[in-house]
Short mmCIF file of N, CA and C and ligand atoms in Angstrom, two decimals:
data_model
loop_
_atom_site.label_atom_id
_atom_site.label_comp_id
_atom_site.label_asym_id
_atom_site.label_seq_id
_atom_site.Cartn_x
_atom_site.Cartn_y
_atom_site.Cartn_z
N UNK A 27 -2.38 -79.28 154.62
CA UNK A 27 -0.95 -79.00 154.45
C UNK A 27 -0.54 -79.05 152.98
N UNK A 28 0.43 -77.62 153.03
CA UNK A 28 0.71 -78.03 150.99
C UNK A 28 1.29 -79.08 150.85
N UNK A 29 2.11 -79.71 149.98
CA UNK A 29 2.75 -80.73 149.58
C UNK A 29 3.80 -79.97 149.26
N UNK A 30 5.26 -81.21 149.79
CA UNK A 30 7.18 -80.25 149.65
C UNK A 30 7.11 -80.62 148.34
N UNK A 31 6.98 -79.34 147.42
CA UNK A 31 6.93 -79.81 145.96
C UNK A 31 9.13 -79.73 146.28
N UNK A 32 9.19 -78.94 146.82
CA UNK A 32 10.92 -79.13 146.85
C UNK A 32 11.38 -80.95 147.27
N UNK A 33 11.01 -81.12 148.48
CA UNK A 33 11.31 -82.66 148.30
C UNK A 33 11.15 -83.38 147.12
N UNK A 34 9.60 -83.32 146.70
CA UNK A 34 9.28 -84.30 146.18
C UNK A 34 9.95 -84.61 144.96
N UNK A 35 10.57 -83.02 143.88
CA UNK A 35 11.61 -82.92 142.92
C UNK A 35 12.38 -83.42 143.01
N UNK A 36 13.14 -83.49 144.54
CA UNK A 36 14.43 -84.17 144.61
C UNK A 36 14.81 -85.56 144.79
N UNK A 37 13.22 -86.08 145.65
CA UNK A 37 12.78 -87.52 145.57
C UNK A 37 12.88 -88.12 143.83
N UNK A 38 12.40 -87.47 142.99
CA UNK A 38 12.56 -87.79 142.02
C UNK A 38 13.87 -88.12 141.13
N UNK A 39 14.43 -86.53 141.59
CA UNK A 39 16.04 -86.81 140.89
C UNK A 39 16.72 -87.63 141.71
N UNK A 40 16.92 -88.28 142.60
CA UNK A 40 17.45 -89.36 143.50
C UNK A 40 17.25 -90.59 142.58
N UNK A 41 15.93 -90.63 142.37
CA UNK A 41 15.17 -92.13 142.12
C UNK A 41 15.77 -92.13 140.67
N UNK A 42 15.69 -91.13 139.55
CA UNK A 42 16.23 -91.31 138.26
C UNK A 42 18.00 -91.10 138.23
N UNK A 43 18.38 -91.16 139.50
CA UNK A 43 19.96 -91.01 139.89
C UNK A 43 20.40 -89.62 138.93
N UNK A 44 19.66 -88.48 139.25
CA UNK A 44 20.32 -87.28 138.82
C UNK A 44 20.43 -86.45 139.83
N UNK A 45 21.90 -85.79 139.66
CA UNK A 45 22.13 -84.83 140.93
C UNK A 45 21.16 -83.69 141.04
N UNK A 46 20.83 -82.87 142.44
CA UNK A 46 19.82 -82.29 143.17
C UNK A 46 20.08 -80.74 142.38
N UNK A 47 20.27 -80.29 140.97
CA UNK A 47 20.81 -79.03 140.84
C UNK A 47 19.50 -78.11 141.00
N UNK A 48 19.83 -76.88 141.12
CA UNK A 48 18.76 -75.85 141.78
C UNK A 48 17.92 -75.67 139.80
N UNK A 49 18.59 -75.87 138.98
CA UNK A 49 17.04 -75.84 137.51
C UNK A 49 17.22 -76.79 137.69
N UNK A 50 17.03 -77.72 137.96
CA UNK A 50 16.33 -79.16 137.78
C UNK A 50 15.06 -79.21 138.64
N UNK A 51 15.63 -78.92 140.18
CA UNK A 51 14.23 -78.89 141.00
C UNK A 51 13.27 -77.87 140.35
N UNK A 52 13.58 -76.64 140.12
CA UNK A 52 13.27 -75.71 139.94
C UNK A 52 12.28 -76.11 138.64
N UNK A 53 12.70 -76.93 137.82
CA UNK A 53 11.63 -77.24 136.46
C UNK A 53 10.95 -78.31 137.03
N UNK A 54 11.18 -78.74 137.33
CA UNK A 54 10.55 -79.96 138.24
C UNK A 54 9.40 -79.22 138.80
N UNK A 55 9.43 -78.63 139.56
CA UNK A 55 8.41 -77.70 140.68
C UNK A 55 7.19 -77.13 139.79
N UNK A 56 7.86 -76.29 138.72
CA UNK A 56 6.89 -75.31 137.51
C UNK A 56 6.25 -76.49 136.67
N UNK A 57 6.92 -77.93 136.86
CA UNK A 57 5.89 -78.83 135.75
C UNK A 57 4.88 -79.42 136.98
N UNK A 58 5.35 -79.22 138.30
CA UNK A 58 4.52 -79.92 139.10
C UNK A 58 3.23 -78.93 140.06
N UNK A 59 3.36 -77.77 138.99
CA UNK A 59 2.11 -77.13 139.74
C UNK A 59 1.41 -76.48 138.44
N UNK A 60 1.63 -77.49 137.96
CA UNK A 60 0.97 -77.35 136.03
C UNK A 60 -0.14 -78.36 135.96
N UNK A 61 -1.33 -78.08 135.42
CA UNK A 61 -1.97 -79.55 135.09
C UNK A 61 -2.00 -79.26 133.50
N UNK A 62 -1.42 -78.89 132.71
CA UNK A 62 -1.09 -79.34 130.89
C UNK A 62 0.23 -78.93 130.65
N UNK A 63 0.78 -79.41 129.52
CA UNK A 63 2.20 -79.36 129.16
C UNK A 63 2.55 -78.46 128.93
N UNK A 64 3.69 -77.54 128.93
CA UNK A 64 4.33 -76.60 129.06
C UNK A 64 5.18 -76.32 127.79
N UNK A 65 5.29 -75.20 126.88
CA UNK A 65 6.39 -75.04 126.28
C UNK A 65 7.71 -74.36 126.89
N UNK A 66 8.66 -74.83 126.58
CA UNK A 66 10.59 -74.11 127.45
C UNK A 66 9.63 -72.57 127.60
N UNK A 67 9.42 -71.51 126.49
CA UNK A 67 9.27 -70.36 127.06
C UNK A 67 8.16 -70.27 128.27
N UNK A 68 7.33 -71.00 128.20
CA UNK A 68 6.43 -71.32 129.15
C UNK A 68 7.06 -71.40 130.45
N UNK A 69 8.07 -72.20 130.50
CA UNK A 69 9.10 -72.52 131.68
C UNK A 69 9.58 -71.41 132.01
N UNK A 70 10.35 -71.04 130.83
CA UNK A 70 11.06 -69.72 131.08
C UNK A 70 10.53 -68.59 132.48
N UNK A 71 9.23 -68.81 132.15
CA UNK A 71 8.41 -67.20 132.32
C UNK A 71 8.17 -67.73 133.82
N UNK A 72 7.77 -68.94 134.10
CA UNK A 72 7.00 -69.09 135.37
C UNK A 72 8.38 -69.27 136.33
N UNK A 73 9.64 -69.69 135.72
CA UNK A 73 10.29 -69.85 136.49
C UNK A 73 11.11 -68.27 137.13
N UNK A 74 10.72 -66.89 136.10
CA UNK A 74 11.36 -66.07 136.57
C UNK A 74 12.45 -66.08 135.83
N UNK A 75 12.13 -64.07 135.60
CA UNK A 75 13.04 -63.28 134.22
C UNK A 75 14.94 -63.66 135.06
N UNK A 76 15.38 -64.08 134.20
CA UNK A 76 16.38 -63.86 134.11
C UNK A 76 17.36 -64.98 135.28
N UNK A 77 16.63 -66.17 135.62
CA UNK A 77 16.96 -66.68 136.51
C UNK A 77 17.81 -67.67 135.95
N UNK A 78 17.26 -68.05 135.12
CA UNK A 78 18.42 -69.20 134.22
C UNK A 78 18.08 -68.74 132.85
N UNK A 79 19.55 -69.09 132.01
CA UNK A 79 19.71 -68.49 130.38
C UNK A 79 18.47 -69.77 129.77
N UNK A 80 18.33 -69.64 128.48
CA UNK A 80 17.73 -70.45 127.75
C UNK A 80 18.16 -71.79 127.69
N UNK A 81 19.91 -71.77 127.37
CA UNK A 81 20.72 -72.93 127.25
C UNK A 81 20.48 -73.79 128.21
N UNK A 82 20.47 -73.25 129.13
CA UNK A 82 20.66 -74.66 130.91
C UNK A 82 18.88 -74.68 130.68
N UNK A 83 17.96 -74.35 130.22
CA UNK A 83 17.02 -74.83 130.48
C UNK A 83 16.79 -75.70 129.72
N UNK A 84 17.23 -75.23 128.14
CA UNK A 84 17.32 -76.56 127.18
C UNK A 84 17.67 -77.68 128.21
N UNK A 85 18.89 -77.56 128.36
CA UNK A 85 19.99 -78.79 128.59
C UNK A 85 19.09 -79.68 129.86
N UNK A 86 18.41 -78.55 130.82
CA UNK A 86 18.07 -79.09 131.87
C UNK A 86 16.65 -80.30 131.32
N UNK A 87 16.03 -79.59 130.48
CA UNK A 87 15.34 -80.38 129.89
C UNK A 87 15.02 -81.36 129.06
N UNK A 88 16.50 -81.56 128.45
CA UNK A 88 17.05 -82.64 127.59
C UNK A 88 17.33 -83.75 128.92
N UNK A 89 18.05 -83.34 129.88
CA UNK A 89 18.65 -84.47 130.80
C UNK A 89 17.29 -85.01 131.80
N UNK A 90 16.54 -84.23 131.86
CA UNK A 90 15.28 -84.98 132.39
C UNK A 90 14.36 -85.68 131.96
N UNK A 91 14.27 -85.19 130.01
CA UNK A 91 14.20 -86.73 129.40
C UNK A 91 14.26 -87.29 129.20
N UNK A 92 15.57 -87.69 129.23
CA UNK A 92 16.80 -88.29 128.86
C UNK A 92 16.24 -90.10 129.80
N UNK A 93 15.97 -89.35 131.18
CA UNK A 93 15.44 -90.17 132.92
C UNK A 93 14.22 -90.55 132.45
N UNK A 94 13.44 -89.93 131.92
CA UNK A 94 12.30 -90.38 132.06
C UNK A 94 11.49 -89.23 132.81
N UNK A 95 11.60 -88.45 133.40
CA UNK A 95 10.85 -87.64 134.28
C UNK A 95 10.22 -86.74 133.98
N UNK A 96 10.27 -86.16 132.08
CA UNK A 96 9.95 -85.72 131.69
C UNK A 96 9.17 -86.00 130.38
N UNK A 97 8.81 -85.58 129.79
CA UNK A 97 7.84 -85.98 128.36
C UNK A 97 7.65 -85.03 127.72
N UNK A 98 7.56 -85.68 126.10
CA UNK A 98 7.69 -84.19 125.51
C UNK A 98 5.83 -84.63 125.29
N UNK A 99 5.12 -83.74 125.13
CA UNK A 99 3.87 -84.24 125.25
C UNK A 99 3.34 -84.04 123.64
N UNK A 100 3.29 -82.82 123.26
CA UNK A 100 3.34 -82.36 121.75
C UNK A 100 3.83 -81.24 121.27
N UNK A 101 3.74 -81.02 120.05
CA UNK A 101 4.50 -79.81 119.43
C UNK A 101 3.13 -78.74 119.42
N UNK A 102 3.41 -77.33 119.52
CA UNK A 102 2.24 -76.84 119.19
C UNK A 102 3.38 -75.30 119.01
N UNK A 103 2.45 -74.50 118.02
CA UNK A 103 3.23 -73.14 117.45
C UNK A 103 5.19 -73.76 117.31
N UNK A 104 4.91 -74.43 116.71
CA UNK A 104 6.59 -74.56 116.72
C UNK A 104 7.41 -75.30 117.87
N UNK A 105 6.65 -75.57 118.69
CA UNK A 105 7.71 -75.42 120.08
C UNK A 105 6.89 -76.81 121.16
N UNK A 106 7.53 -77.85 121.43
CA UNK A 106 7.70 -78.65 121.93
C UNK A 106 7.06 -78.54 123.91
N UNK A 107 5.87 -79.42 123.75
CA UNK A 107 5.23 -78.68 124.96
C UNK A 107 5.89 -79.69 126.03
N UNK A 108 6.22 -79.68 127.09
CA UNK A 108 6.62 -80.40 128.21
C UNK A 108 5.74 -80.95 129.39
N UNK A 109 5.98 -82.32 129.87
CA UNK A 109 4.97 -82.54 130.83
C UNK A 109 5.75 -83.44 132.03
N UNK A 110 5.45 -83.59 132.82
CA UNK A 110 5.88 -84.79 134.37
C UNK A 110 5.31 -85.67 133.81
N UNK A 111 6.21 -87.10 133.62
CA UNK A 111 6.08 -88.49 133.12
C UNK A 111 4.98 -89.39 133.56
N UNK A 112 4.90 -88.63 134.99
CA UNK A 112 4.11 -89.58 136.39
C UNK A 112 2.92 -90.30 135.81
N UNK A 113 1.69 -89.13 134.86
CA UNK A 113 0.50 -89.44 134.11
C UNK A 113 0.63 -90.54 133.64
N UNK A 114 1.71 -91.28 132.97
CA UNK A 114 1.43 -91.69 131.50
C UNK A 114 2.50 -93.09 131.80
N UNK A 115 2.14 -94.20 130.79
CA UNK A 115 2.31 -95.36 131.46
C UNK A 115 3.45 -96.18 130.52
N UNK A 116 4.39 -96.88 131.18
CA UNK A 116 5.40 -97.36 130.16
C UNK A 116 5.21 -97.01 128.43
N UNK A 117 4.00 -97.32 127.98
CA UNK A 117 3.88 -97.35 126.38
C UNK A 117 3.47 -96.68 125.96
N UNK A 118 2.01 -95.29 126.93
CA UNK A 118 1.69 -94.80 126.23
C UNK A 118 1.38 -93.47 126.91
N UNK A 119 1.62 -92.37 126.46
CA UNK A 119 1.55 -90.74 126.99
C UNK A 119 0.14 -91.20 126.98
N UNK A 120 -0.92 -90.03 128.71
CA UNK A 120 -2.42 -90.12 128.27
C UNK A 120 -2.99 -89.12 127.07
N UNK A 121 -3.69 -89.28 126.51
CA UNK A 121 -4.41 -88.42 125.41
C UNK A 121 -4.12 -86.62 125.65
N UNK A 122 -4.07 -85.97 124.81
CA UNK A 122 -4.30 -84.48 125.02
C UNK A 122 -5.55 -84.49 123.82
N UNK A 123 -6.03 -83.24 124.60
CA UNK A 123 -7.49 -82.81 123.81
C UNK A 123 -7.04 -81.33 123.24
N UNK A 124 -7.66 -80.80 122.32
CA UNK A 124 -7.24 -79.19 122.38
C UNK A 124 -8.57 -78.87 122.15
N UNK A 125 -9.31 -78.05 122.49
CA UNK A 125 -10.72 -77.02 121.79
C UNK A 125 -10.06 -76.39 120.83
N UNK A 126 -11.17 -76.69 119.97
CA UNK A 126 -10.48 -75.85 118.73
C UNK A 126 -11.61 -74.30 118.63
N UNK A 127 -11.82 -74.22 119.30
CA UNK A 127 -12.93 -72.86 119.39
C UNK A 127 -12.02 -72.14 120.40
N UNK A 128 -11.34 -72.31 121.69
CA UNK A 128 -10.82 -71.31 122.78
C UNK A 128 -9.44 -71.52 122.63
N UNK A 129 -8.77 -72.90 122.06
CA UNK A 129 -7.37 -73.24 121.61
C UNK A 129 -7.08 -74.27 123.28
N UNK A 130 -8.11 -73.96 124.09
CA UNK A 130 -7.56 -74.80 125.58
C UNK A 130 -6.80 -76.12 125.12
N UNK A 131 -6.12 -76.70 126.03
CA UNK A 131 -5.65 -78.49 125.56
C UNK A 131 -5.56 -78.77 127.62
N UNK A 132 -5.95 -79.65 126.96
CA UNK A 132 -6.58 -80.76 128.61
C UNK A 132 -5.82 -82.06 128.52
N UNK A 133 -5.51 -82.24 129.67
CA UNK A 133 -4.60 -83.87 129.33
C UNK A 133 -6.08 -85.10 129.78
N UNK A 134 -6.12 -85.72 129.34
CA UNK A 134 -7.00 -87.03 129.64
C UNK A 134 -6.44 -88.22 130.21
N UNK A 135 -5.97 -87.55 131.51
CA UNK A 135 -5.21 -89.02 132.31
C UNK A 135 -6.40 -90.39 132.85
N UNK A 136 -7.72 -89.49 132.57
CA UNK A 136 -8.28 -91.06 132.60
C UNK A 136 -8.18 -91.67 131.74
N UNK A 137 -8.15 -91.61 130.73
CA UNK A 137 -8.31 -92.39 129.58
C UNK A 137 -7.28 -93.42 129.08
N UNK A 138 -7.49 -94.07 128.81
CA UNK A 138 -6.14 -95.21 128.14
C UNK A 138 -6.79 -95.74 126.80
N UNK A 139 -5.75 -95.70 125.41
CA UNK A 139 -6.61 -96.61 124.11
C UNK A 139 -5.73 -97.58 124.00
N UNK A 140 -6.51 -98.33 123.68
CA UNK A 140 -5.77 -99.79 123.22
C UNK A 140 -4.56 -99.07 122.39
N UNK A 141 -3.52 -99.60 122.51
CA UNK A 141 -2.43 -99.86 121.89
C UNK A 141 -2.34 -100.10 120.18
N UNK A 142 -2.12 -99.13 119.77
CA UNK A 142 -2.13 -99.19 118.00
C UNK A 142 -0.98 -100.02 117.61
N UNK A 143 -1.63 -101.36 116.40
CA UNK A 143 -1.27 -102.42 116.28
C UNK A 143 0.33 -101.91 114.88
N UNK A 144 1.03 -102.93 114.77
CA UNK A 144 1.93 -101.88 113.99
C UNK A 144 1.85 -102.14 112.88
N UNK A 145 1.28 -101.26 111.59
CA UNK A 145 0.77 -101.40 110.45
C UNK A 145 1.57 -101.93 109.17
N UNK A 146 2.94 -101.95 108.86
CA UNK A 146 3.62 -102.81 108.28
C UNK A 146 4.59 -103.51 108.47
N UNK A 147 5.12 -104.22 107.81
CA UNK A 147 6.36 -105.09 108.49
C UNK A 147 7.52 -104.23 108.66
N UNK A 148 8.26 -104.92 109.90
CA UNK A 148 9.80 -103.82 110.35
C UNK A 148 9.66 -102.46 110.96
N UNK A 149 8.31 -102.22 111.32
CA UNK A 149 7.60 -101.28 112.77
C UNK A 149 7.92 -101.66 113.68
N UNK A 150 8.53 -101.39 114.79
CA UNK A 150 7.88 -101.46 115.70
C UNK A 150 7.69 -99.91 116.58
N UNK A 151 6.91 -100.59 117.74
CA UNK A 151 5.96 -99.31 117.95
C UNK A 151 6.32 -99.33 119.75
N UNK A 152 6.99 -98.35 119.70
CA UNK A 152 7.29 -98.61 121.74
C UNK A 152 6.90 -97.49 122.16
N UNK A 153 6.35 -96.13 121.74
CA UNK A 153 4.73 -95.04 122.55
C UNK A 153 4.14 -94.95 121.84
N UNK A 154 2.81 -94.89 122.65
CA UNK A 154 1.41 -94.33 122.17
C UNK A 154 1.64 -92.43 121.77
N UNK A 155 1.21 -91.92 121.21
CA UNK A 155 0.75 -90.13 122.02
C UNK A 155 -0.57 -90.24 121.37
N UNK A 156 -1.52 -90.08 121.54
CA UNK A 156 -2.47 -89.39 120.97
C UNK A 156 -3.12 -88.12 121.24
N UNK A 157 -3.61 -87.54 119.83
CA UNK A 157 -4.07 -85.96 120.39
C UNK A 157 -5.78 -85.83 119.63
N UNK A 158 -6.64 -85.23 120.56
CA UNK A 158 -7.67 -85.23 120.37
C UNK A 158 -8.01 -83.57 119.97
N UNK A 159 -9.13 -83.65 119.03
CA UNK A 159 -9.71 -82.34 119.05
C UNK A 159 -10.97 -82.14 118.88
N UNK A 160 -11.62 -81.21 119.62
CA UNK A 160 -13.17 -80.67 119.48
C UNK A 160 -13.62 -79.51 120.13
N UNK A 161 -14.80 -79.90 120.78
CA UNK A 161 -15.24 -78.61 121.92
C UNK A 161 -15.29 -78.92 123.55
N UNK A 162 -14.46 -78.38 124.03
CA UNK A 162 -14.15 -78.39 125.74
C UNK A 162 -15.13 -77.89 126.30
N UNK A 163 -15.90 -78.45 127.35
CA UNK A 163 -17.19 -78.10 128.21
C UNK A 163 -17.55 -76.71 127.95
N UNK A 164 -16.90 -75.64 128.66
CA UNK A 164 -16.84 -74.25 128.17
C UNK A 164 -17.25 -74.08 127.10
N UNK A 165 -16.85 -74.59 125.53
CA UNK A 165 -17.36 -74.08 124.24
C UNK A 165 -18.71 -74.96 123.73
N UNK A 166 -18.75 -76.24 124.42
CA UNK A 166 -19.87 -77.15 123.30
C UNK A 166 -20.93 -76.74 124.18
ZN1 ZN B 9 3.89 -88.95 128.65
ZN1 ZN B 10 -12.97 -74.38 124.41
ZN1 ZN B 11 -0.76 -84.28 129.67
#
């Protein structure tokens, strides 16, 4: 049986007490049948030409980080890639990898690193992100 990716969006916006709006589930759904982070045009496209303007997707995506339900994972070509929070643990997003031979990027939800210590006085340090690079099975 598939899984109600429609419930399960809305299970979510319940739990972060945000109302059930149709782009919220709707980004919700396109990050939840994603396994790597997404840039907005990325969103844009999977969610379908012309279905919501740019603005409400911004906005929609500002207010779901806002909860927690979202993550910005990294920047890449300019533009801010997006991910579902679920992976990644109070302190620290899991690792992203990129190949630098095919450009792929892989999230590494097994992985966890110790916690980077905070290097001078009047730091403090409340996320991890780290980003890895080399050759992805395919290229090495
Ligand atoms: Zn994260
Ligand atoms: Zn590769
Ligand atoms: Zn990831």
């Amino acid at each position: 049986m598939k899984p109600d990716l429609d419930l399960q969006s809305r299970t979510m916006l319940k739990a972060a007490k945000l109302y059930c709006t149709k782009v919220r589930v709707a980004i919700l759904k396109v990050l939840m049948k994603t396994d790597k982070p997404l840039s907005q045009d990325q969103i844009a496209r999977r969610l379908g030409k012309k279905q919501f303007d740019k603005v409400t997707i911004y906005r929609t995506l500002e207010s779901l980080l806002k909860v927690g339900l979202v993550h910005r994972a990294f920047m890449a070509k300019r533009a801010w890639h997006f991910e579902l929070a679920h992976k990644c643990s109070e302190s620290q997003c899991h690792p992203h990898f990129t190949c630098t031979s095919c450009g792929s990027i892989h999230c590494l939800t097994e992985m966890s690193l110790p916690m980077a210590k905070s290097p001078h006085k009047g730091f403090v340090i409340h996320r991890q992100q780290v980003r890895l690079e080399g050759l992805c099975p395919a290229c090495a």
